Amino acid sequence: MALRICLVTPFSWSLPHDVNEHVAGVAAALRRRGHAVTVVAPSSRTADLLEGRRALQRGTIGELVAIGAALPTSLTERVALPMGLRANLATALALGSFDVVHGFEPGVSSLSSAALLEAHSATAATFFSTERIAVPPRKNKRAQLLARVDVLLGTSEEAITNASDRFPGDYERVSIGVDSAVFSPSPKRKVIVVELAPGQSAVAKAMLRLLPTLAGWELVLARTAPLTRRPAIPAKLHDRARVRSLVKPDVRRTTLAEAAIFVPAPGGSARLLLEARSSACAIAEPAGLAEQPELASAAVARLAEDEGLRATEAAKGREQAMLADYANLAGHLESVYSKAAARRRPPAPGPAVEGDLLGDRDWITVDLHMHTSWSHDCSIEPQALVDHAESEGLGAIAVTDHNVFGGALEVVERARKRTLIVIPGEEVKTDKEGEIIGLFLREEIPRGMTFAETIAAIREQDGIVYIPHPFDRMHAIPSAATLQRHIADIDVLEVYNARLLFEAYNDEALRFQRKYGLLAGAGSDAHVLQGVGTGAVRMRSFNGPEEFLLSLRSAEVLRRPKSLAYLQSLKWAAQVKEKISATE
């Protein structure tokens, strides 16, 4: 199935950059596979910016949309995105109606990270940098980003390790990519290309000492980044050695095409090394090169004197590079995108499709999250809860005490001759991934199991998996990776909890629920009687878990908050009173 894909880079599209080369190669390969791909990027070229503005004004976007000038992607300072840039980005995302938004190098505040935060589609993020980010977005922004990214990718183990420090999750490694048709084998000359990297001149000096012993060979000292100082080339080697910039792809292609041997710098450019392999250069990269630069001399000397060995090593490198071709990378990403898009559940069928099975039922108000005195931090007696719930006009309540089930059973028993429906449940503390509520349970579930084990225990009772306050970062909550890993297991996501200190946490839950098409739940999380019913859903009356889920498809979330400070003061007062009574 053809996808509408948006690739977002934070680096100026009009200037050479390793990440932009990756994006351009991926975009071209995905288009060849039949997908519609739009690149969104900043630019310093006036013509690009003018065409970008015209595209947004026309309401049609093509293969490239340039939005504003590139911002500095500082590793030591936070940079705020201008409001106009954010508005243009939101417009581009809306016009594209993309199935996937893929942001590149989103570790610092940039166009890329903003696109991932703004997108309502499936999302992916690729990290390249092997440097530790000194000042990434603030913790709450990082948490938001993780909650909104479906797939985390890294182009190397070092990049994944670096990114995981601030953006923990389940990463998948992808190739940096190479166009094996452009960087292809050509007739070779006796040319050795040695990569120069900042602070890595020892290998180049070793090669300059070796060169006089290699009759007929030439040396190219290649740089892809600014150097602190250039290595001095002896006067007697001026006709056989030179320094050359390989920043531009065309220059790299022509230089590597004629090179027979390539010597990478320790910690140098992964792209340059891959392109050298694709160009069928024999690679001189002995183990321990970073500690002993002279090893490069021995490796190059062997390759220079043995043409057969050069051919064997060149063929081996070309074979490795073919695996990293953009065509293969596009196929890999297509699979990643399809899996991410498949996490979104299709819209629930409307009444016409379902036959309006509950259309003759009364509408009732249901509070799906509350506690009784069986919870360690609550003083509501079961009988008082039943009486108060009915007086508040509630048609059903879910009793979800912390790690105990007796309170739910007692409320069920006390409401047996009432019209009030009581859903027996439990709010279970997992080992380190927050809490899960099980609804329609028959027996208690022990605390301290893993997230997956707790879900399995609920399923064993044919219960319903309800995730409470999933983004309330004032308490222990599941990680974004855990939520995404268990999307298929979640029956209901709580999008409104009346006890949350910051409404933004409820808003984040609502966004998550809408993105993945989950059923929405709401509850008061009441710990005092006055809080019961402050969060609820209006839904058709139901019998049992199957009808409950069916009714929830057409439910309306009700926000009826009272002062949180007032309710919390009542809770504290009740707890103090209980402690005093216990000591008397």
XYZ file of C-alpha atoms in Angstrom:
584
model
C 0.000 0.000 0.000
C 1.362 3.403 -1.000
C 2.012 5.717 1.954
C 2.145 9.495 2.271
C 5.460 10.127 4.012
C 6.957 13.319 5.426
C 10.710 13.425 6.108
C 11.823 16.343 8.306
C 15.435 17.452 8.697
C 16.665 20.293 10.929
C 19.608 21.132 8.667
C 19.604 23.641 5.812
C 18.645 21.838 2.609
C 20.718 24.229 0.517
C 24.001 23.249 2.221
C 25.864 19.919 2.223
C 25.118 17.839 5.293
C 25.430 14.147 6.072
C 21.882 13.907 7.465
C 20.426 15.655 4.405
C 22.219 13.221 2.098
C 20.603 10.392 4.035
C 17.181 12.036 3.771
C 17.553 12.711 0.037
C 18.635 9.127 -0.656
C 15.799 7.669 1.430
C 13.229 9.962 -0.226
C 14.298 8.984 -3.744
C 14.296 5.269 -2.940
C 10.871 5.421 -1.263
C 9.434 7.245 -4.281
C 10.744 4.476 -6.526
C 8.749 2.055 -4.357
C 5.571 4.002 -5.137
C 5.256 6.161 -2.026
C 4.509 9.888 -2.020
C 7.356 11.564 -0.130
C 7.647 15.196 0.953
C 10.810 16.583 2.517
C 10.289 19.445 4.973
C 13.467 21.362 5.718
C 14.874 24.799 6.440
C 16.922 26.485 3.745
C 19.208 29.469 3.238
C 18.343 29.680 -0.471
C 15.875 32.466 -1.222
C 14.269 30.588 -4.132
C 13.554 27.576 -1.879
C 11.926 29.729 0.798
C 9.832 31.634 -1.744
C 8.563 28.434 -3.312
C 7.841 27.006 0.140
C 5.670 30.009 1.060
C 3.853 29.823 -2.277
C 3.150 26.126 -1.788
C 1.589 26.728 1.624
C -0.488 29.595 0.210
C -1.667 27.429 -2.703
C -2.555 24.628 -0.330
C -0.555 22.072 -2.296
C 2.851 20.701 -1.356
C 5.268 18.757 -3.527
C 8.502 16.884 -2.967
C 10.190 19.696 -1.004
C 8.777 22.342 1.323
C 11.352 24.817 2.627
C 10.211 26.404 5.889
C 12.311 29.243 7.253
C 16.035 29.571 7.722
C 17.965 26.910 9.576
C 18.290 27.468 13.315
C 21.542 26.757 15.140
C 21.425 23.187 16.449
C 23.530 23.925 19.489
C 24.541 21.164 21.876
C 25.058 23.683 24.673
C 22.154 26.131 24.347
C 18.401 25.818 24.020
C 16.969 27.435 20.901
C 13.298 28.421 20.740
C 11.460 27.939 17.464
C 9.759 31.108 16.145
C 5.965 31.001 16.235
C 5.779 31.662 12.491
C 7.956 28.623 11.812
C 5.737 26.446 13.993
C 2.619 27.752 12.219
C 4.070 26.997 8.772
C 5.112 23.542 9.931
C 1.611 22.795 11.257
C 0.148 23.988 7.944
C 2.469 21.729 5.937
C 1.625 18.690 8.070
C -2.093 19.389 7.754
C -1.922 19.854 3.969
C 0.051 16.641 3.520
C -2.353 14.419 5.501
C 0.648 12.160 5.993
C 0.494 8.536 7.078
C 3.992 8.820 8.560
C 6.086 11.740 9.803
C 9.787 10.882 10.168
C 12.042 13.316 12.020
C 15.827 13.145 11.775
C 18.252 14.064 14.562
C 15.481 15.306 16.923
C 17.713 15.307 20.013
C 17.753 19.104 20.247
C 14.952 21.624 19.811
C 14.554 21.975 16.047
C 12.174 21.708 13.113
C 12.515 17.935 13.336
C 11.521 17.595 16.998
C 8.708 20.127 16.511
C 7.283 18.057 13.640
C 7.244 14.914 15.786
C 5.451 16.778 18.578
C 2.926 18.280 16.145
C 2.152 15.153 14.089
C -1.038 13.173 14.630
C 0.064 10.340 12.339
C 2.448 7.437 12.861
C 5.922 8.780 13.635
C 9.552 7.694 13.474
C 12.739 9.338 14.756
C 16.292 8.653 13.598
C 19.337 9.611 15.668
C 22.764 10.055 14.028
C 25.002 11.915 16.463
C 27.532 9.994 18.525
C 28.112 13.036 20.739
C 26.323 13.265 24.065
C 23.725 16.028 23.970
C 24.632 18.519 26.696
C 21.367 20.491 26.709
C 18.517 18.508 25.136
C 14.882 19.628 25.399
C 13.620 19.823 28.976
C 12.481 16.624 30.654
C 8.772 17.204 30.046
C 9.425 17.849 26.337
C 11.521 14.698 26.081
C 8.706 12.737 27.703
C 6.224 14.237 25.233
C 8.470 13.357 22.324
C 8.817 9.751 23.448
C 5.057 9.483 23.905
C 4.472 10.682 20.351
C 7.160 8.683 18.531
C 6.204 5.186 17.420
C 9.625 4.019 16.242
C 13.090 4.978 17.504
C 15.941 4.414 15.051
C 19.715 4.885 15.174
C 22.341 4.679 12.452
C 25.002 3.091 14.691
C 25.374 1.417 18.055
C 27.151 4.557 19.315
C 24.274 6.773 18.188
C 21.738 4.480 19.859
C 23.726 4.430 23.107
C 24.005 8.212 23.053
C 20.316 8.768 22.312
C 19.164 6.194 24.883
C 20.763 8.213 27.660
C 18.151 10.973 27.270
C 15.531 9.255 25.123
C 15.209 5.688 26.473
C 13.219 3.194 24.457
C 13.332 0.276 22.054
C 15.680 1.228 19.223
C 16.162 -0.368 15.854
C 19.363 0.092 13.898
C 19.203 1.311 10.295
C 21.913 1.883 7.721
C 23.172 5.365 6.993
C 22.565 4.496 3.325
C 24.562 4.731 0.116
C 23.739 5.022 -3.581
C 25.683 2.031 -4.903
C 24.988 3.076 -8.515
C 26.663 6.460 -7.993
C 29.500 5.138 -5.819
C 30.317 2.177 -8.036
C 33.517 0.296 -8.957
C 35.725 2.021 -11.540
C 39.230 1.419 -12.943
C 41.689 2.173 -10.164
C 44.909 4.137 -10.046
C 47.662 3.860 -7.469
C 45.921 6.312 -5.167
C 45.595 6.026 -1.384
C 42.898 8.152 0.279
C 43.500 8.812 3.969
C 40.707 10.415 5.971
C 41.614 13.433 8.054
C 39.466 14.017 11.123
C 39.813 16.786 13.730
C 42.386 15.719 16.303
C 43.245 12.559 14.331
C 46.425 13.403 12.424
C 48.596 10.518 13.640
C 47.429 8.127 10.899
C 48.023 10.768 8.206
C 51.560 11.396 9.508
C 52.265 7.669 9.479
C 51.110 7.470 5.849
C 53.295 10.432 4.852
C 56.292 8.592 6.333
C 55.345 5.459 4.390
C 54.732 7.091 1.015
C 58.419 7.402 -0.069
C 58.692 3.588 0.093
C 55.685 3.058 -2.233
C 56.915 3.678 -5.752
C 54.324 5.176 -8.085
C 51.634 5.674 -5.404
C 49.894 8.950 -4.609
C 48.315 10.097 -1.360
C 45.122 12.121 -0.901
C 44.524 13.485 2.608
C 40.732 13.879 2.637
C 38.738 15.982 5.043
C 34.955 16.124 5.525
C 35.000 18.611 8.421
C 37.005 21.725 9.326
C 40.460 20.916 10.723
C 42.204 22.502 13.686
C 45.485 22.233 11.748
C 46.626 20.633 8.538
C 49.398 18.033 8.499
C 52.622 19.339 7.015
C 53.467 17.687 3.673
C 57.248 17.392 3.101
C 58.503 19.342 0.073
C 59.767 16.169 -1.617
C 56.196 14.750 -1.590
C 54.347 17.803 -2.942
C 53.886 16.124 -6.339
C 52.556 12.897 -4.779
C 50.471 14.077 -1.779
C 47.751 16.668 -1.415
C 44.922 17.704 0.920
C 41.423 17.697 -0.546
C 37.957 18.570 0.784
C 35.408 15.790 0.308
C 32.424 17.677 1.703
C 30.510 17.641 -1.594
C 29.167 14.285 -2.852
C 30.424 14.787 -6.418
C 33.965 15.360 -5.220
C 33.793 12.264 -3.011
C 32.513 10.218 -5.943
C 35.342 11.206 -8.329
C 38.037 10.890 -5.660
C 36.932 7.462 -4.419
C 36.321 6.197 -7.955
C 40.044 6.235 -8.742
C 41.309 5.330 -5.254
C 42.634 1.794 -4.796
C 43.063 2.008 -1.013
C 41.124 3.899 1.646
C 42.295 4.477 5.217
C 39.532 5.667 7.580
C 40.306 7.881 10.550
C 39.449 6.390 13.967
C 35.970 7.691 14.778
C 35.721 9.305 11.347
C 32.874 9.672 8.880
C 30.704 6.563 8.609
C 29.371 7.846 5.284
C 32.812 8.289 3.748
C 33.810 4.769 4.811
C 30.619 3.291 3.377
C 31.043 5.160 0.100
C 34.655 3.951 -0.127
C 33.473 0.369 0.254
C 30.763 0.930 -2.356
C 33.409 2.369 -4.721
C 35.394 -0.875 -4.347
C 38.317 0.638 -2.470
C 40.361 -1.820 -0.421
C 39.928 -0.735 3.210
C 42.984 -0.529 5.475
C 41.401 -0.571 8.924
C 43.450 -2.859 11.194
C 42.269 -3.582 14.709
C 43.797 -1.239 17.277
C 44.335 1.577 14.771
C 43.198 4.246 17.241
C 45.871 3.216 19.758
C 48.636 2.370 17.247
C 48.474 4.568 14.120
C 51.550 2.834 12.661
C 49.404 -0.253 12.073
C 47.887 1.618 9.133
C 51.306 1.712 7.451
C 51.700 -2.049 7.651
C 48.166 -2.660 6.351
C 48.595 -0.234 3.437
C 52.019 -1.669 2.544
C 50.546 -5.184 2.245
C 47.677 -3.950 0.060
C 49.962 -1.828 -2.119
C 52.266 -4.716 -2.970
C 49.547 -7.380 -3.439
C 47.053 -6.604 -6.221
C 45.147 -9.833 -5.592
C 44.634 -8.941 -1.930
C 43.416 -5.485 -2.975
C 40.860 -7.065 -5.312
C 39.643 -9.476 -2.647
C 39.243 -6.756 -0.009
C 37.570 -4.427 -2.526
C 35.026 -7.098 -3.492
C 34.315 -7.819 0.164
C 33.725 -4.137 0.880
C 31.481 -3.710 -2.164
C 29.359 -6.652 -1.026
C 28.928 -5.087 2.423
C 28.029 -1.722 0.891
C 25.358 -3.253 -1.340
C 23.483 -4.338 1.779
C 23.367 -0.686 2.858
C 22.080 0.599 -0.489
C 19.221 3.090 -0.281
C 16.972 0.587 -2.054
C 17.414 -1.896 0.813
C 17.102 0.870 3.387
C 13.827 2.013 1.799
C 12.479 -1.526 2.018
C 13.457 -1.666 5.695
C 11.795 1.686 6.417
C 8.684 0.684 4.486
C 8.283 -2.272 6.847
C 8.918 -0.017 9.878
C 6.359 2.538 8.669
C 3.722 -0.105 7.918
C 4.048 -1.635 11.391
C 3.827 1.793 13.024
C 0.770 2.759 10.983
C -0.867 -0.583 11.817
C -0.838 0.294 15.529
C -3.683 2.702 14.912
C -6.966 0.900 15.387
C -9.609 1.436 12.710
C -12.512 3.701 13.696
C -15.195 1.902 15.654
C -18.230 0.979 13.516
C -21.158 3.320 13.930
C -24.625 2.282 15.091
C -25.740 1.614 11.537
C -23.035 -1.034 11.147
C -23.490 -2.526 14.598
C -27.257 -2.643 14.283
C -27.532 -0.192 17.198
C -27.424 -3.123 19.620
C -27.695 -0.899 22.704
C -29.914 1.771 21.152
C -32.836 0.946 23.413
C -30.774 1.255 26.616
C -30.894 4.275 28.909
C -28.012 6.711 29.017
C -26.187 6.584 32.352
C -23.241 8.400 33.937
C -20.352 6.127 34.897
C -17.337 6.920 37.086
C -14.638 4.410 36.097
C -12.006 5.030 38.779
C -12.481 5.412 42.541
C -11.406 4.004 45.879
C -12.801 2.848 49.221
C -11.410 2.501 52.739
C -9.830 -0.760 51.605
C -7.196 1.401 49.894
C -4.424 2.560 52.238
C -4.969 6.237 51.352
C -8.775 6.424 51.333
C -11.434 6.658 54.059
C -14.661 6.118 52.035
C -16.725 3.339 53.559
C -18.373 1.004 50.991
C -21.933 1.691 52.210
C -21.344 5.446 52.132
C -19.978 5.138 48.585
C -23.074 3.337 47.330
C -25.407 5.876 48.944
C -23.432 8.872 47.699
C -23.043 7.543 44.164
C -26.791 7.127 43.849
C -27.439 10.570 45.310
C -25.075 12.028 42.701
C -27.108 10.413 39.925
C -24.464 7.929 38.858
C -25.738 4.861 37.029
C -22.552 2.827 37.450
C -19.229 2.996 39.260
C -15.966 1.043 39.018
C -14.364 0.343 42.383
C -10.603 0.155 41.852
C -8.786 -0.018 45.167
C -5.001 -0.079 45.327
C -3.746 -3.682 45.203
C -6.763 -5.090 47.067
C -10.038 -6.526 45.811
C -12.092 -6.837 48.978
C -13.479 -3.313 48.760
C -14.873 -3.926 45.276
C -16.581 -7.134 46.427
C -18.075 -5.370 49.456
C -19.469 -2.539 47.317
C -20.938 -5.101 44.884
C -22.669 -6.806 47.805
C -24.025 -3.575 49.316
C -25.405 -2.463 45.944
C -27.014 -5.831 45.162
C -30.600 -4.577 45.590
C -29.911 -1.149 44.110
C -30.145 0.089 40.544
C -26.514 1.187 40.730
C -24.203 -0.983 38.592
C -20.909 -1.785 40.308
C -17.903 -2.915 38.259
C -15.473 -4.834 40.473
C -11.910 -3.800 39.749
C -8.439 -3.283 41.138
C -5.660 -0.748 40.522
C -2.581 -2.941 40.446
C 0.940 -1.630 40.997
C 3.402 -3.190 38.553
C 7.067 -3.751 39.341
C 8.323 -0.495 37.803
C 5.882 0.560 35.082
C 3.146 2.348 36.977
C -0.354 0.963 37.532
C -2.931 -0.972 35.539
C -6.617 -1.203 36.380
C -8.406 -4.444 35.775
C -12.198 -4.151 35.398
C -14.782 -6.939 35.731
C -12.432 -9.028 37.863
C -13.352 -12.062 39.949
C -10.377 -12.186 42.307
C -7.431 -10.157 43.537
C -4.308 -9.717 41.392
C -0.994 -9.467 43.277
C 1.130 -6.355 42.963
C 4.743 -6.268 41.777
C 4.470 -8.231 38.558
C 5.702 -6.878 35.239
C 3.439 -4.824 33.021
C 2.957 -7.776 30.674
C 2.337 -10.240 33.515
C -0.272 -7.947 35.089
C -2.119 -7.670 31.775
C -1.985 -11.461 31.415
C -3.458 -11.867 34.919
C -6.359 -9.564 33.992
C -6.933 -11.472 30.774
C -7.034 -14.785 32.690
C -10.165 -13.479 34.422
C -11.663 -12.226 31.139
C -11.224 -8.741 32.567
C -10.751 -5.403 30.815
C -7.364 -3.671 30.733
C -7.787 -0.003 31.694
C -4.719 2.268 31.854
C -5.195 5.071 34.415
C -3.512 8.514 34.256
C -0.913 7.301 31.707
C 0.985 10.606 31.502
C 0.741 11.891 35.081
C 4.455 12.433 35.570
C 3.891 13.353 39.216
C 3.513 9.607 39.857
C 4.974 6.332 38.594
C 3.678 5.692 35.084
C 4.531 3.308 32.267
C 7.242 4.431 29.878
C 6.279 5.459 26.367
C 8.048 2.362 25.044
C 5.945 0.141 27.321
C 2.688 1.779 26.237
C 3.578 1.441 22.559
C 4.734 -2.142 23.036
C 1.329 -3.012 24.545
C -0.975 -0.893 22.378
C -2.809 -4.008 21.214
C -3.401 -5.088 24.837
C -5.018 -1.846 26.018
C -8.830 -1.945 26.072
C -9.434 1.510 27.566
C -7.154 4.517 28.117
C -8.073 7.049 30.779
C -8.165 10.429 29.038
C -9.561 12.370 31.993
C -8.620 11.911 35.633
C -10.150 14.555 37.902
C -7.305 14.381 40.448
C -4.399 15.303 38.166
C -2.485 18.395 39.203
C -1.791 19.502 35.615
C -4.490 19.366 32.958
C -1.766 18.978 30.321
C -1.334 15.376 31.463
C -4.975 14.656 30.609
C -4.546 16.437 27.278
C -1.548 14.240 26.455
C -3.606 11.134 27.222
C -6.430 12.357 24.992
C -3.992 12.956 22.139
C -2.517 9.463 22.578
C -5.980 7.873 22.658
C -7.078 9.631 19.482
C -3.854 8.830 17.653
C -4.170 5.079 18.207
C -7.964 4.833 18.128
C -8.258 3.484 21.679
C -11.462 3.544 23.704
C -11.558 6.534 26.047
C -12.277 6.257 29.752
C -12.648 8.809 32.565
C -12.881 8.688 36.315
C -12.743 10.777 39.441
C -9.972 8.742 41.122
C -11.921 9.788 44.208
C -10.388 9.290 47.656
C -13.122 11.329 49.412
C -16.892 11.213 48.856
C -16.988 14.774 47.567
C -14.781 13.748 44.623
C -17.008 10.914 43.375
C -18.391 11.686 39.916
C -16.032 14.588 39.139
C -14.759 12.568 36.181
C -17.038 10.209 34.295
C -18.407 9.034 30.959
C -21.960 9.173 29.647
C -22.776 5.870 27.986
C -25.542 3.378 27.329
C -26.443 1.040 30.168
C -24.676 -2.314 29.857
C -24.537 -5.842 31.213
C -21.093 -7.402 31.424
C -17.745 -6.560 29.860
C -18.742 -7.161 26.218
C -21.631 -4.712 26.347
C -19.480 -2.324 28.376
C -16.877 -2.106 25.589
C -19.599 -1.816 22.967
C -21.270 1.021 24.866
C -17.974 2.800 25.432
C -17.569 3.262 21.665
C -20.254 5.940 21.674
C -19.547 7.313 25.150
C -18.990 10.969 25.964
C -16.319 12.039 28.452
C -17.691 14.261 31.225
C -15.396 16.703 33.010
C -17.018 17.909 36.221
C -14.041 19.026 38.312
C -14.105 20.462 41.781
C -11.234 22.325 43.388
C -8.354 19.881 43.600
C -6.942 21.723 46.612
C -10.306 21.375 48.368
C -10.571 17.649 47.644
C -6.957 17.029 48.606
C -7.443 18.873 51.903
C -10.435 16.645 52.657
C -8.326 13.576 51.939
C -5.502 14.760 54.212
C -7.959 15.636 56.970
C -9.514 12.164 56.756
C -6.086 10.509 56.926
C -5.064 12.592 59.955
C -8.331 11.749 61.699
C -7.780 8.059 61.008
C -4.254 8.177 62.454
C -5.476 9.959 65.595
C -8.255 7.383 66.068
C -5.753 4.563 65.677
C -3.582 5.936 68.492
C -6.415 6.468 70.961
